[in-house]
XYZ file of C-alpha atoms in Angstrom:
310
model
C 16.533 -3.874 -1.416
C 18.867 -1.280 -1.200
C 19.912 -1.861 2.368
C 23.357 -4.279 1.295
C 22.487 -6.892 4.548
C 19.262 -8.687 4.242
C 17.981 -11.701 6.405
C 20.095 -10.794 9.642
C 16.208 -10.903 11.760
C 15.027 -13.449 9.796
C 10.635 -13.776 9.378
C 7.824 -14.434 11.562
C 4.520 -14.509 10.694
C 2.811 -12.173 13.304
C 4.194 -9.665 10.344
C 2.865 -10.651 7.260
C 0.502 -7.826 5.686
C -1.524 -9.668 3.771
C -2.665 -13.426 2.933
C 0.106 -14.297 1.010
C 3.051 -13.350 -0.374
C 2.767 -11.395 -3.576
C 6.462 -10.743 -4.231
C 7.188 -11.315 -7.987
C 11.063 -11.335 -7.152
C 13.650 -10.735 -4.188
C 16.923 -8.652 -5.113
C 19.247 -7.952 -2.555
C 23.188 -7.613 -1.690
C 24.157 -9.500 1.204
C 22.173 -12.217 2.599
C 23.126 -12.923 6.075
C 23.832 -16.301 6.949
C 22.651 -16.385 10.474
C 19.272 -14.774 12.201
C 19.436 -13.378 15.629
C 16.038 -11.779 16.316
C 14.356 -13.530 18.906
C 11.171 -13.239 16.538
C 12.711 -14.922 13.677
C 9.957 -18.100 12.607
C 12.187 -18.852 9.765
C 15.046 -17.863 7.395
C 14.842 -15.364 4.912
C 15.564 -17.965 2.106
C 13.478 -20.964 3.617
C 10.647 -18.367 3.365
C 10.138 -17.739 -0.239
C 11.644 -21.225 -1.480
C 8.374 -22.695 0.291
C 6.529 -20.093 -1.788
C 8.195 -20.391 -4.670
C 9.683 -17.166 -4.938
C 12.340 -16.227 -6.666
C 15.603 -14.653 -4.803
C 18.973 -13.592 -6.046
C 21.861 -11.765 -3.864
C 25.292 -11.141 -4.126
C 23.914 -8.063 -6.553
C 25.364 -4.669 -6.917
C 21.916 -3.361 -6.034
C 23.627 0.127 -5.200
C 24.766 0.236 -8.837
C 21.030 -0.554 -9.807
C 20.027 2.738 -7.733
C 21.719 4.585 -8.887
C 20.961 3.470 -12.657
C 16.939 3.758 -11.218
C 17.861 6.928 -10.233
C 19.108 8.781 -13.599
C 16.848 6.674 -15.799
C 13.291 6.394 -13.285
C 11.689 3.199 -13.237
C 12.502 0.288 -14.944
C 11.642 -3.425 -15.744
C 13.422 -6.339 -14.648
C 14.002 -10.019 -15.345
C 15.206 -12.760 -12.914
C 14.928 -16.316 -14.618
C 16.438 -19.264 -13.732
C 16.775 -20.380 -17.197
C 20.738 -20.629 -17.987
C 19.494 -21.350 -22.187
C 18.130 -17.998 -22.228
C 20.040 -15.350 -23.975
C 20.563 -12.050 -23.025
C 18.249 -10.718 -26.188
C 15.834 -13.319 -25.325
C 15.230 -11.965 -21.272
C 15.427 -7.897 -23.299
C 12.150 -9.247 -24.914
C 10.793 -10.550 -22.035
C 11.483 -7.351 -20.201
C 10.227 -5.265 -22.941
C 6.906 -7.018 -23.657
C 5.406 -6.377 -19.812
C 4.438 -2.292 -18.681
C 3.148 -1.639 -15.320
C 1.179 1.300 -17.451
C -2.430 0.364 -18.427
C -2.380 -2.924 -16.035
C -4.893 -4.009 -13.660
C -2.569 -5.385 -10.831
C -5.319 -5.319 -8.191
C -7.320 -7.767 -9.697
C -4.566 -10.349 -8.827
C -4.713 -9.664 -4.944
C -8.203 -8.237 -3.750
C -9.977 -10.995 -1.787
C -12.266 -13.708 -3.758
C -15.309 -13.132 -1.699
C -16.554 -10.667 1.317
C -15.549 -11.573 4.543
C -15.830 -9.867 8.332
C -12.553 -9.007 9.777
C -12.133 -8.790 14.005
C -8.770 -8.837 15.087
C -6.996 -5.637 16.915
C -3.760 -4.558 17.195
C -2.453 -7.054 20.115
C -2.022 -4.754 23.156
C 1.906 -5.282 23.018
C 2.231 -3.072 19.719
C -0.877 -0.955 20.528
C 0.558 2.675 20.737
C -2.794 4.487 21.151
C -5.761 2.644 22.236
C -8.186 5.873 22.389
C -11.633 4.343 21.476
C -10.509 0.766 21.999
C -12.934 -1.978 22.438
C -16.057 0.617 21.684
C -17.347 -0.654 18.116
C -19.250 2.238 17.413
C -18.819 2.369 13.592
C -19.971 -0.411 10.713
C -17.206 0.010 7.886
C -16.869 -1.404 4.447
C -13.151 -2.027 3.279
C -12.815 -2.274 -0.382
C -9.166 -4.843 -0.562
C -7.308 -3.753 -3.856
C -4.500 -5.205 -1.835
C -5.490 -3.972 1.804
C -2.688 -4.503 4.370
C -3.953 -6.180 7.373
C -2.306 -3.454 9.745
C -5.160 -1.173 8.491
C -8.093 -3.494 9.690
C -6.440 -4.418 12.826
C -6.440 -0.137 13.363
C -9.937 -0.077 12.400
C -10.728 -2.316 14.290
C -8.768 -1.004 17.694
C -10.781 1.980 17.225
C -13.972 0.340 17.821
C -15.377 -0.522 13.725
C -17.598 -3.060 12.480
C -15.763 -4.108 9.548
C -16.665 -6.103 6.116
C -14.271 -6.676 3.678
C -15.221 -7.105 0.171
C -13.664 -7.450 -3.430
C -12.764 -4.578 -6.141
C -15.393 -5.165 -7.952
C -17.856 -5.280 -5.122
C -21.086 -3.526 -6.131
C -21.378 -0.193 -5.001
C -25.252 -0.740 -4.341
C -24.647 -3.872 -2.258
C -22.559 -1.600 -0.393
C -24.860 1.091 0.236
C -26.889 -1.908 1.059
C -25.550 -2.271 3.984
C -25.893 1.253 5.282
C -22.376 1.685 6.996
C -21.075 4.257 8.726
C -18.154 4.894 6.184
C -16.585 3.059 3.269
C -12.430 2.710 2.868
C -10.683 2.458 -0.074
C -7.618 0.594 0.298
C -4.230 0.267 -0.619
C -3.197 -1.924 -3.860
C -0.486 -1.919 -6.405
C -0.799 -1.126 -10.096
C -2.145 1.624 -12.168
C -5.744 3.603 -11.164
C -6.172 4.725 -14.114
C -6.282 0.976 -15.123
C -8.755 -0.213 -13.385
C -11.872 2.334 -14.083
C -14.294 -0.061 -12.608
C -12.957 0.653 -9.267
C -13.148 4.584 -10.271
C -16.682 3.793 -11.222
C -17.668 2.342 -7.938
C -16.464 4.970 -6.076
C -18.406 7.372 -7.794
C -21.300 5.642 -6.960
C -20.441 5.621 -3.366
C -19.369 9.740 -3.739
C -21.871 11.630 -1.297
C -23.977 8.695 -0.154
C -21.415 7.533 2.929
C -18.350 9.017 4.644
C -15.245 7.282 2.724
C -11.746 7.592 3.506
C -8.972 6.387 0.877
C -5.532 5.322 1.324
C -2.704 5.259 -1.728
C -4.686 3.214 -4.606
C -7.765 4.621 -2.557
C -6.440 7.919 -2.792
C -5.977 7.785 -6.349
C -8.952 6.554 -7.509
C -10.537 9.392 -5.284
C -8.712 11.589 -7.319
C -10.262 10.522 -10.552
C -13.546 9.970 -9.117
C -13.323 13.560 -7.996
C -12.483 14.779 -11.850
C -8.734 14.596 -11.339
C -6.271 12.660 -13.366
C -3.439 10.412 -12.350
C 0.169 9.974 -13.613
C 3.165 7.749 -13.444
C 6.090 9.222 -11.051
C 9.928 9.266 -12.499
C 10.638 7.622 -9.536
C 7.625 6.641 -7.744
C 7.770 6.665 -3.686
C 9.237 3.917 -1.719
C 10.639 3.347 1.707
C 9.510 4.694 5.324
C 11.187 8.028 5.650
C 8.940 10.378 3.489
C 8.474 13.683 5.179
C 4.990 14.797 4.512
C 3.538 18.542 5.802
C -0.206 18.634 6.844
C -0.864 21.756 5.632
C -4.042 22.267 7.882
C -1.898 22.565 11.026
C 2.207 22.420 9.395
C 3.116 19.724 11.297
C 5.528 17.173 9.258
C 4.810 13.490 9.898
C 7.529 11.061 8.529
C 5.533 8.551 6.411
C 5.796 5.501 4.828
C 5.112 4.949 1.491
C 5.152 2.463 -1.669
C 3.574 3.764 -4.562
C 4.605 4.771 -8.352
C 1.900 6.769 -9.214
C 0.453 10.314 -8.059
C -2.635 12.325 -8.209
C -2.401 15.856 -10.124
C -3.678 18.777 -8.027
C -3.746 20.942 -11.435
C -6.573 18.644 -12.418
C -9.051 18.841 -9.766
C -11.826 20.751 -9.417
C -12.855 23.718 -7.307
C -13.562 22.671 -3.829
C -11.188 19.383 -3.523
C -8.825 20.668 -1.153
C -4.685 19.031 -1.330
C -4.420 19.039 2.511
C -0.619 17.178 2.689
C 2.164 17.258 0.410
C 5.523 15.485 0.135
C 8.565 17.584 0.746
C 10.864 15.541 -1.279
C 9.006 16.631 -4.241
C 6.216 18.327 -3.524
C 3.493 15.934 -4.724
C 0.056 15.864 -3.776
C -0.083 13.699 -0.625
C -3.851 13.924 0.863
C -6.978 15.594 -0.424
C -10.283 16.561 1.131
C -14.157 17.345 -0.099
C -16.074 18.350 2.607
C -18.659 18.620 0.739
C -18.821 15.261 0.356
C -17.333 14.039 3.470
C -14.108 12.817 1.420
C -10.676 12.303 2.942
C -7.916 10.371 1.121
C -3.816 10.245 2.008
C -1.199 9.461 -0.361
C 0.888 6.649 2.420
C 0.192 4.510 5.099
C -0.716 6.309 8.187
C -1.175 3.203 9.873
C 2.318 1.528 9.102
C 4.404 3.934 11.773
C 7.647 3.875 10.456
C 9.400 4.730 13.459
C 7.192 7.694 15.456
C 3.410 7.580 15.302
C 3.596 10.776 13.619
C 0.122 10.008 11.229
C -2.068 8.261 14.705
C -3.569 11.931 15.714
C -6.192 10.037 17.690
C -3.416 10.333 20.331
C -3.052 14.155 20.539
């Protein structure tokens, strides 16, 4: 965490994105010693020691920024192993690469499942469509955040959940309305089973993709994929729609980025990042593809990505 104060609003559960905590490590600067939001569960701390978690503060992670941000992205050790030498955690470090690894493997679900919770009424800032379920939807979870289904699912969808290595023909078993490919961590061009699947779903069914989803797209359209300097991270990422030049501020976790110089004729880049001017959202209407490059659903402060509501 960059932010130097962590822990000051504590956890609660009615937040958690996903069924468990995937967190490898926690770095931060400053962990508070009190909580004072009135939806704190639990501290901070507490939270990942009962998942077993590792933490460490009281770390110049400004300094490690900055480093990050001359050198791009790099890999880190915590261990709580004081006979470990310095050379000895270098190796460690050295022997792992995000490159070439199939992270999503590690957090898709085990088995398909229905999903039918909506966003609770309290939080629900557009509720256009609400209660209708009009649409039957198949989510493929490389790491799907639950915020997603709960949208889906606000706007009146039918929605199954499977695994990343769900058969595209069970799938278009089914005969749904659209298919969604999620969210998840890792490298697409790691994981061309996924990329496979999708292809196989390509101009049978509507499908929207989000980040991962977005990415394998990409490749499933003919495009390549490549590891950012810096990767995206954080939720105040202006993005332009280019269809209508409005700038939503987005937010976004992701280290890798589809190239528009590599797709073909017809796959239209329809939002780009301003920071940097990476490819942000594609389109094939053709095949009645739509994919963005962040998390329209996660409202990082305005609604700017919900355009149900204008």
């Amino acid at each position: 965490m960059t932010n130097p104060h962590i822990g000051n609003t504590g956890v609660n559960f009615d937040d958690e994105e996903s069924r468990q905590c995937f967190l490898a490590g926690l770095v931060i600067r400053s962990l508070s010693i009190t909580t004072s939001n009135w939806r704190c569960a639990e501290t901070l701390g507490d939270y990942l020691a009962e998942r077993n978690i590792m933490g460490i503060y009281d770390v110049d992670t400004r300094a490690i920024t900055r480093r990050l941000r001359q050198d791009g992205s790099l890999i880190g050790v915590l261990s709580t192993e004081q006979s470990r030498s310095d050379e000895e955690l270098l190796e460690m470090s050295r022997s792992w690469d995000i490159v070439g690894i199939d992270l999503i493997s590690g957090v898709t679900c085990n088995a398909p499942y229905e999903w039918v919770d909506k966003t609770k009424s309290d939080w629900d800032f557009n509720s256009n469509g609400r209660d209708q379920e009009t649409y039957r939807v198949v989510a493929y979870d490389f790491g799907i955040k639950h915020n997603i289904l709960r949208r889906l699912a606000s706007y009146g969808c039918k929605i199954t959940v499977v695994p990343s290595t769900w058969p595209a023909a069970e799938t278009l078993k089914v005969k749904p309305d659209g298919v969604l490919f999620s969210n998840g961590p890792g490298d697409p061009s790691a994981v061309p089973y996924a990329v496979e699947t999708v292809k196989e779903i390509l101009g049978k069914v509507p499908v929207f993709g989000i980040c991962m989803g977005h990415q394998l797209l990409g490749q499933a359209l003919g495009g390549k994929t490549f590891k950012m300097k810096f990767g995206h991270h954080g939720g105040n990422h202006p993005v332009c729609n280019l269809r209508n030049g409005r700038v939503e501020i987005s937010a976004q976790n992701h280290n890798y980025a589809v190239d528009p110089a590599s797709l073909p004729e017809g796959v239209e880049v329809t939002h780009v990042n301003l920071n940097d001017g990476s490819c942000a959202g594609l389109a094939y209407p053709a095949l009645n593809v739509m994919s963005l490059q962040y998390h329209p659903e996660a409202s990082p402060g305005p609604h700017d990505s919900d355009c149900g509501k204008n």
